[in-house]
CSV table of C-alpha atoms in Angstrom, one decimal:
chain,number,residue,atom,x,y,z
A,1,MET,CA,-187.0,-80.0,-11.8
A,2,SER,CA,-189.4,-80.0,-14.7
A,3,HIS,CA,-193.0,-81.1,-14.1
A,4,PRO,CA,-193.6,-84.7,-15.2
A,5,LEU,CA,-196.8,-83.7,-17.1
A,6,ILE,CA,-197.2,-80.9,-19.5
A,7,ILE,CA,-200.7,-79.6,-20.0
A,8,ASP,CA,-201.6,-77.6,-23.1
A,9,GLY,CA,-205.0,-76.0,-23.9
A,10,PRO,CA,-207.8,-76.6,-24.3
A,11,GLU,CA,-207.6,-75.4,-27.9
A,12,ARG,CA,-210.4,-76.1,-30.4
A,13,GLY,CA,-211.9,-78.3,-27.7
A,14,VAL,CA,-208.8,-80.4,-27.2
A,15,LEU,CA,-206.7,-80.7,-24.1
A,16,ARG,CA,-203.2,-82.1,-24.6
A,17,LEU,CA,-201.3,-84.0,-21.9
A,18,THR,CA,-197.7,-84.8,-22.6
A,19,LEU,CA,-195.7,-87.2,-20.4
A,20,ASN,CA,-192.5,-85.4,-19.6
A,21,ARG,CA,-189.9,-87.7,-18.0
A,22,PRO,CA,-187.6,-88.1,-21.1
A,23,GLU,CA,-184.6,-89.1,-18.9
A,24,ALA,CA,-186.6,-92.2,-17.9
A,25,ARG,CA,-188.4,-92.8,-21.1
A,26,ASN,CA,-191.5,-91.4,-19.4
A,27,ALA,CA,-191.7,-94.2,-16.8
A,28,LEU,CA,-194.9,-93.9,-14.8
A,29,THR,CA,-194.1,-92.8,-11.3
A,30,THR,CA,-196.9,-92.4,-8.7
A,31,THR,CA,-196.5,-88.6,-9.1
A,32,LEU,CA,-196.9,-88.8,-12.8
A,33,LEU,CA,-200.0,-91.0,-12.6
A,34,ARG,CA,-201.5,-88.7,-10.0
A,35,ALA,CA,-200.9,-85.7,-12.3
A,36,ILE,CA,-202.6,-87.4,-15.2
A,37,ALA,CA,-205.6,-88.3,-12.9
A,38,GLU,CA,-205.9,-84.8,-11.6
A,39,ALA,CA,-205.7,-83.2,-15.0
A,40,LEU,CA,-208.4,-85.5,-16.3
A,41,ALA,CA,-210.6,-84.8,-13.2
A,42,ALA,CA,-210.4,-81.1,-14.0
A,43,ALA,CA,-211.1,-81.7,-17.7
A,44,ALA,CA,-214.1,-83.8,-16.9
A,45,THR,CA,-216.0,-80.7,-15.6
A,46,ASP,CA,-214.5,-78.2,-18.1
A,47,ASP,CA,-217.1,-77.5,-20.8
A,48,LYS,CA,-214.2,-76.2,-23.0
A,49,VAL,CA,-212.7,-79.7,-23.2
A,50,GLY,CA,-214.4,-82.1,-25.6
A,51,ALA,CA,-211.5,-84.6,-26.0
A,52,VAL,CA,-208.0,-85.2,-24.7
A,53,VAL,CA,-204.8,-86.2,-26.5
A,54,LEU,CA,-202.3,-88.1,-24.4
A,55,THR,CA,-198.8,-88.4,-25.7
A,56,GLY,CA,-195.1,-88.8,-24.8
A,57,ASP,CA,-192.1,-88.0,-27.0
A,58,GLN,CA,-190.5,-89.4,-30.1
A,59,ARG,CA,-188.5,-92.0,-28.1
A,60,ALA,CA,-191.2,-93.3,-25.9
A,61,PHE,CA,-194.9,-92.9,-25.0
A,62,ALA,CA,-194.1,-94.6,-21.7
A,63,ALA,CA,-191.7,-97.4,-21.2
A,64,GLY,CA,-193.4,-98.9,-18.2
A,65,ALA,CA,-193.7,-98.3,-14.4
A,66,ASP,CA,-190.8,-96.8,-12.5
A,67,ILE,CA,-188.9,-99.9,-11.5
A,68,LYS,CA,-187.0,-98.3,-8.7
A,69,GLU,CA,-190.2,-97.0,-7.1
A,70,MET,CA,-191.8,-100.5,-7.5
A,71,ALA,CA,-188.9,-102.3,-5.9
A,72,GLU,CA,-189.4,-100.2,-2.7
A,73,ARG,CA,-192.9,-101.6,-2.2
A,74,ASP,CA,-193.3,-104.9,-0.4
A,75,LEU,CA,-196.6,-106.9,-0.2
A,76,VAL,CA,-198.2,-104.5,2.2
A,77,GLY,CA,-197.0,-101.6,0.1
A,78,MET,CA,-198.6,-103.0,-2.9
A,79,LEU,CA,-201.9,-103.7,-1.1
A,80,ASN,CA,-202.0,-100.0,0.0
A,81,ASP,CA,-200.7,-98.7,-3.4
A,82,PRO,CA,-202.3,-95.3,-4.2
A,83,ARG,CA,-201.6,-95.9,-7.9
A,84,GLN,CA,-204.8,-98.0,-8.2
A,85,ARG,CA,-206.9,-94.9,-7.4
A,86,HIS,CA,-205.1,-93.0,-10.1
A,87,TRP,CA,-205.6,-95.8,-12.6
A,88,GLN,CA,-209.3,-96.0,-11.8
A,89,ALA,CA,-209.7,-92.2,-12.2
A,90,ILE,CA,-208.1,-92.4,-15.7
A,91,ALA,CA,-210.4,-95.3,-16.6
A,92,ASP,CA,-213.5,-93.4,-15.3
A,93,PHE,CA,-212.8,-90.3,-17.4
A,94,PRO,CA,-216.1,-89.6,-19.3
A,95,LYS,CA,-214.7,-87.9,-22.4
A,96,PRO,CA,-212.8,-89.5,-25.2
A,97,ILE,CA,-209.0,-89.9,-24.9
A,98,ILE,CA,-206.8,-90.2,-28.0
A,99,ALA,CA,-203.4,-91.6,-27.4
A,100,ALA,CA,-200.6,-90.5,-29.8
A,101,VAL,CA,-197.9,-93.2,-29.4
A,102,ASN,CA,-194.3,-92.9,-30.6
A,103,GLY,CA,-191.6,-95.3,-29.6
A,104,TYR,CA,-192.1,-97.6,-26.6
A,105,ALA,CA,-195.4,-98.3,-24.9
A,106,LEU,CA,-194.4,-101.1,-22.6
A,107,GLY,CA,-195.8,-102.4,-19.3
A,108,GLY,CA,-197.7,-99.6,-17.6
A,109,GLY,CA,-197.2,-97.5,-20.8
A,110,CYS,CA,-199.1,-100.1,-22.8
A,111,GLU,CA,-201.7,-100.2,-20.1
A,112,LEU,CA,-202.0,-96.4,-20.2
A,113,ALA,CA,-202.4,-96.4,-24.0
A,114,MET,CA,-205.1,-99.0,-23.7
A,115,HIS,CA,-207.0,-96.7,-21.3
A,116,ALA,CA,-207.5,-94.4,-24.4
A,117,ASP,CA,-210.5,-94.8,-26.6
A,118,ILE,CA,-208.4,-94.4,-29.8
A,119,ILE,CA,-204.7,-95.2,-30.3
A,120,ILE,CA,-202.8,-93.6,-33.2
A,121,ALA,CA,-199.3,-95.1,-33.5
A,122,ALA,CA,-196.1,-94.2,-35.2
A,123,ASP,CA,-194.6,-96.8,-37.4
A,124,THR,CA,-191.8,-96.9,-34.8
A,125,ALA,CA,-194.1,-97.7,-32.0
A,126,ARG,CA,-193.8,-101.0,-30.0
A,127,PHE,CA,-196.3,-102.3,-27.6
A,128,GLY,CA,-195.6,-104.9,-24.9
A,129,GLN,CA,-196.2,-106.3,-21.4
A,130,PRO,CA,-192.7,-107.4,-20.3
A,131,GLU,CA,-193.5,-107.7,-16.6
A,132,ILE,CA,-193.1,-111.5,-16.7
A,133,ARG,CA,-189.4,-111.0,-17.2
A,134,LEU,CA,-189.2,-109.3,-13.8
A,135,GLY,CA,-191.0,-112.1,-12.0
A,136,ILE,CA,-194.3,-110.3,-11.9
A,137,MET,CA,-197.3,-109.7,-14.2
A,138,PRO,CA,-199.3,-106.8,-15.5
A,139,GLY,CA,-201.2,-105.1,-12.7
A,140,ALA,CA,-203.0,-102.1,-14.2
A,141,GLY,CA,-205.4,-103.9,-16.6
A,142,GLY,CA,-202.8,-105.4,-19.0
A,143,THR,CA,-204.2,-108.9,-19.0
A,144,GLN,CA,-207.8,-107.8,-19.2
A,145,ARG,CA,-207.7,-105.0,-21.7
A,146,LEU,CA,-205.1,-106.7,-23.9
A,147,VAL,CA,-207.3,-109.8,-24.4
A,148,ARG,CA,-210.2,-107.6,-25.3
A,149,ALA,CA,-208.1,-105.6,-27.7
A,150,VAL,CA,-206.1,-108.3,-29.6
A,151,GLY,CA,-207.7,-111.6,-28.6
A,152,LYS,CA,-206.6,-114.3,-26.1
A,153,SER,CA,-203.8,-116.0,-28.2
A,154,LEU,CA,-201.8,-112.9,-29.0
A,155,ALA,CA,-202.4,-111.4,-25.6
A,156,SER,CA,-201.2,-114.6,-23.9
A,157,GLN,CA,-198.1,-114.6,-26.1
A,158,MET,CA,-197.3,-111.0,-25.2
A,159,VAL,CA,-197.9,-111.4,-21.5
A,160,LEU,CA,-196.3,-114.9,-21.0
A,161,THR,CA,-193.2,-114.2,-23.1
A,162,GLY,CA,-192.8,-110.5,-22.4
A,163,GLU,CA,-192.2,-110.0,-26.2
A,164,ALA,CA,-193.4,-106.7,-27.7
A,165,ILE,CA,-195.2,-106.3,-31.1
A,166,ASP,CA,-194.5,-103.6,-33.6
A,167,ALA,CA,-197.0,-101.1,-34.9
A,168,GLY,CA,-197.9,-103.1,-38.0
A,169,ARG,CA,-198.9,-106.1,-35.9
A,170,ALA,CA,-200.7,-103.9,-33.4
A,171,LEU,CA,-202.8,-102.5,-36.3
A,172,ALA,CA,-203.6,-105.9,-37.7
A,173,ALA,CA,-204.6,-107.1,-34.3
A,174,GLY,CA,-206.9,-104.1,-33.6
A,175,LEU,CA,-204.9,-102.6,-30.8
A,176,VAL,CA,-204.4,-99.3,-32.7
A,177,SER,CA,-206.6,-97.7,-35.3
A,178,GLU,CA,-204.0,-96.0,-37.5
A,179,ILE,CA,-200.3,-95.9,-38.2
A,180,THR,CA,-198.5,-92.7,-39.1
A,181,PRO,CA,-194.9,-91.5,-39.7
A,182,PRO,CA,-193.5,-90.4,-36.3
A,183,GLU,CA,-193.5,-86.7,-37.1
A,184,LEU,CA,-197.3,-86.9,-37.9
A,185,THR,CA,-198.6,-89.0,-35.0
A,186,LEU,CA,-199.5,-86.1,-32.7
A,187,GLU,CA,-200.9,-84.0,-35.5
A,188,ARG,CA,-203.2,-86.9,-36.6
A,189,ALA,CA,-204.3,-87.6,-33.1
A,190,THR,CA,-205.1,-84.0,-32.5
A,191,ALA,CA,-207.1,-83.8,-35.8
A,192,ILE,CA,-209.2,-86.8,-34.6
A,193,ALA,CA,-209.6,-85.2,-31.2
A,194,GLU,CA,-210.8,-81.9,-32.8
A,195,THR,CA,-213.3,-83.8,-34.9
A,196,VAL,CA,-214.6,-85.6,-31.7
A,197,ALA,CA,-214.7,-82.3,-29.7
A,198,ALA,CA,-216.9,-80.7,-32.4
A,199,GLN,CA,-219.7,-83.2,-31.9
A,200,ALA,CA,-222.6,-83.0,-29.5
A,201,PRO,CA,-221.1,-83.5,-26.0
A,202,LEU,CA,-223.9,-85.6,-24.6
A,203,ALA,CA,-224.0,-87.8,-27.6
A,204,VAL,CA,-220.2,-88.3,-27.4
A,205,ARG,CA,-220.4,-89.1,-23.7
A,206,LEU,CA,-223.2,-91.7,-24.1
A,207,ALA,CA,-221.6,-93.2,-27.2
A,208,LYS,CA,-218.3,-93.7,-25.2
A,209,GLU,CA,-220.3,-95.4,-22.4
A,210,ALA,CA,-222.0,-97.6,-24.9
A,211,LEU,CA,-218.8,-98.6,-26.6
A,212,ALA,CA,-217.3,-99.5,-23.2
A,213,LYS,CA,-220.3,-101.8,-22.5
A,214,ALA,CA,-219.3,-103.9,-25.5
A,215,GLY,CA,-216.3,-105.1,-23.6
A,216,ASP,CA,-217.8,-105.2,-20.1
A,217,THR,CA,-221.2,-106.9,-20.6
A,218,ASP,CA,-223.0,-109.5,-22.7
A,219,LEU,CA,-224.6,-108.5,-26.0
A,220,ALA,CA,-228.2,-108.2,-24.7
A,221,THR,CA,-227.2,-105.9,-21.9
A,222,GLY,CA,-225.1,-103.8,-24.2
A,223,LEU,CA,-227.9,-103.5,-26.7
A,224,ARG,CA,-230.3,-102.4,-23.9
A,225,PHE,CA,-227.9,-99.7,-22.8
A,226,GLU,CA,-227.4,-98.5,-26.4
A,227,ARG,CA,-231.2,-98.2,-27.0
A,228,HIS,CA,-231.7,-96.4,-23.8
A,229,ALA,CA,-229.0,-93.9,-24.6
A,230,PHE,CA,-230.3,-93.5,-28.1
A,231,THR,CA,-233.7,-92.7,-26.7
A,232,VAL,CA,-232.4,-90.3,-24.1
A,233,LEU,CA,-230.6,-88.3,-26.8
A,234,ALA,CA,-234.0,-87.8,-28.6
A,235,GLY,CA,-234.9,-85.3,-25.8
A,236,THR,CA,-231.8,-83.1,-26.2
A,237,GLN,CA,-231.6,-79.7,-27.9
A,238,ASP,CA,-228.4,-80.9,-29.7
A,239,ARG,CA,-230.3,-83.7,-31.4
A,240,ASP,CA,-232.8,-81.1,-32.8
A,241,GLU,CA,-230.0,-78.8,-33.8
A,242,GLY,CA,-228.1,-81.7,-35.6
A,243,ILE,CA,-231.2,-82.6,-37.6
A,244,ALA,CA,-232.0,-79.0,-38.4
A,245,ALA,CA,-228.4,-78.4,-39.5
A,246,PHE,CA,-228.5,-81.5,-41.8
A,247,HIS,CA,-231.7,-80.2,-43.5
A,248,ASP,CA,-230.3,-76.7,-43.8
A,249,LYS,CA,-227.0,-78.0,-45.2
A,250,ARG,CA,-224.9,-76.1,-42.5
A,251,ALA,CA,-222.6,-76.9,-39.7
A,252,ALA,CA,-224.3,-77.8,-36.5
A,253,ARG,CA,-223.9,-75.5,-33.4
A,254,PHE,CA,-224.0,-77.9,-30.5
A,255,LEU,CA,-224.5,-76.5,-27.0
A,256,GLY,CA,-224.3,-79.7,-24.8
A,257,ARG,CA,-228.0,-79.5,-23.9
């Protein structure tokens, strides 16, 4: 049996994680979620990894949770569900994640894409939270992250009807940052990841934290965190190198210090 997650790299600072359950449209089993969480845990402490690209295949990024596995869990099983630990590990990953989405990103697949910092979507991509049609609701951040991404009205329509949106509407709503032809989605996501990975690691890490604060806290708290992080970076070698490289009109050589 093939492994449900293919790990490539890092190359040019980018680690690529490819969901590999094509027979199930990359449905997210506990095993697959654990593999993603473990790969990210290793990448978090690997200085060779500056960013991660997360992708599926041309047919689907991930078409949701594994329904058969879900049906086997009753109330107690859900309360003790190990998947929550894996979701939290993905959410806590300190380096940028760029999702390259072709085809379906539904249910848990949409939630997984929303754990990324940047989503690049093919013009064939479709995003949705269809759980309501199974008599349930999103359970891995779908209601919370979707509201923050597209606003209450569209999020409510998607969650309460189970209807998906296409890539064009996802772009207009702010869920994704770019649309590409399907054959270029991974290439574009990788190019963005390489650009991110070439920046000063400490600045990238603190910038990601500051951006997250915008959705988690009030404006005043977010501004205080931003200013604190900005001040901390003034004491780094990479900040001095960045300024020197600007004056010298050369590429900066960041060391993560």
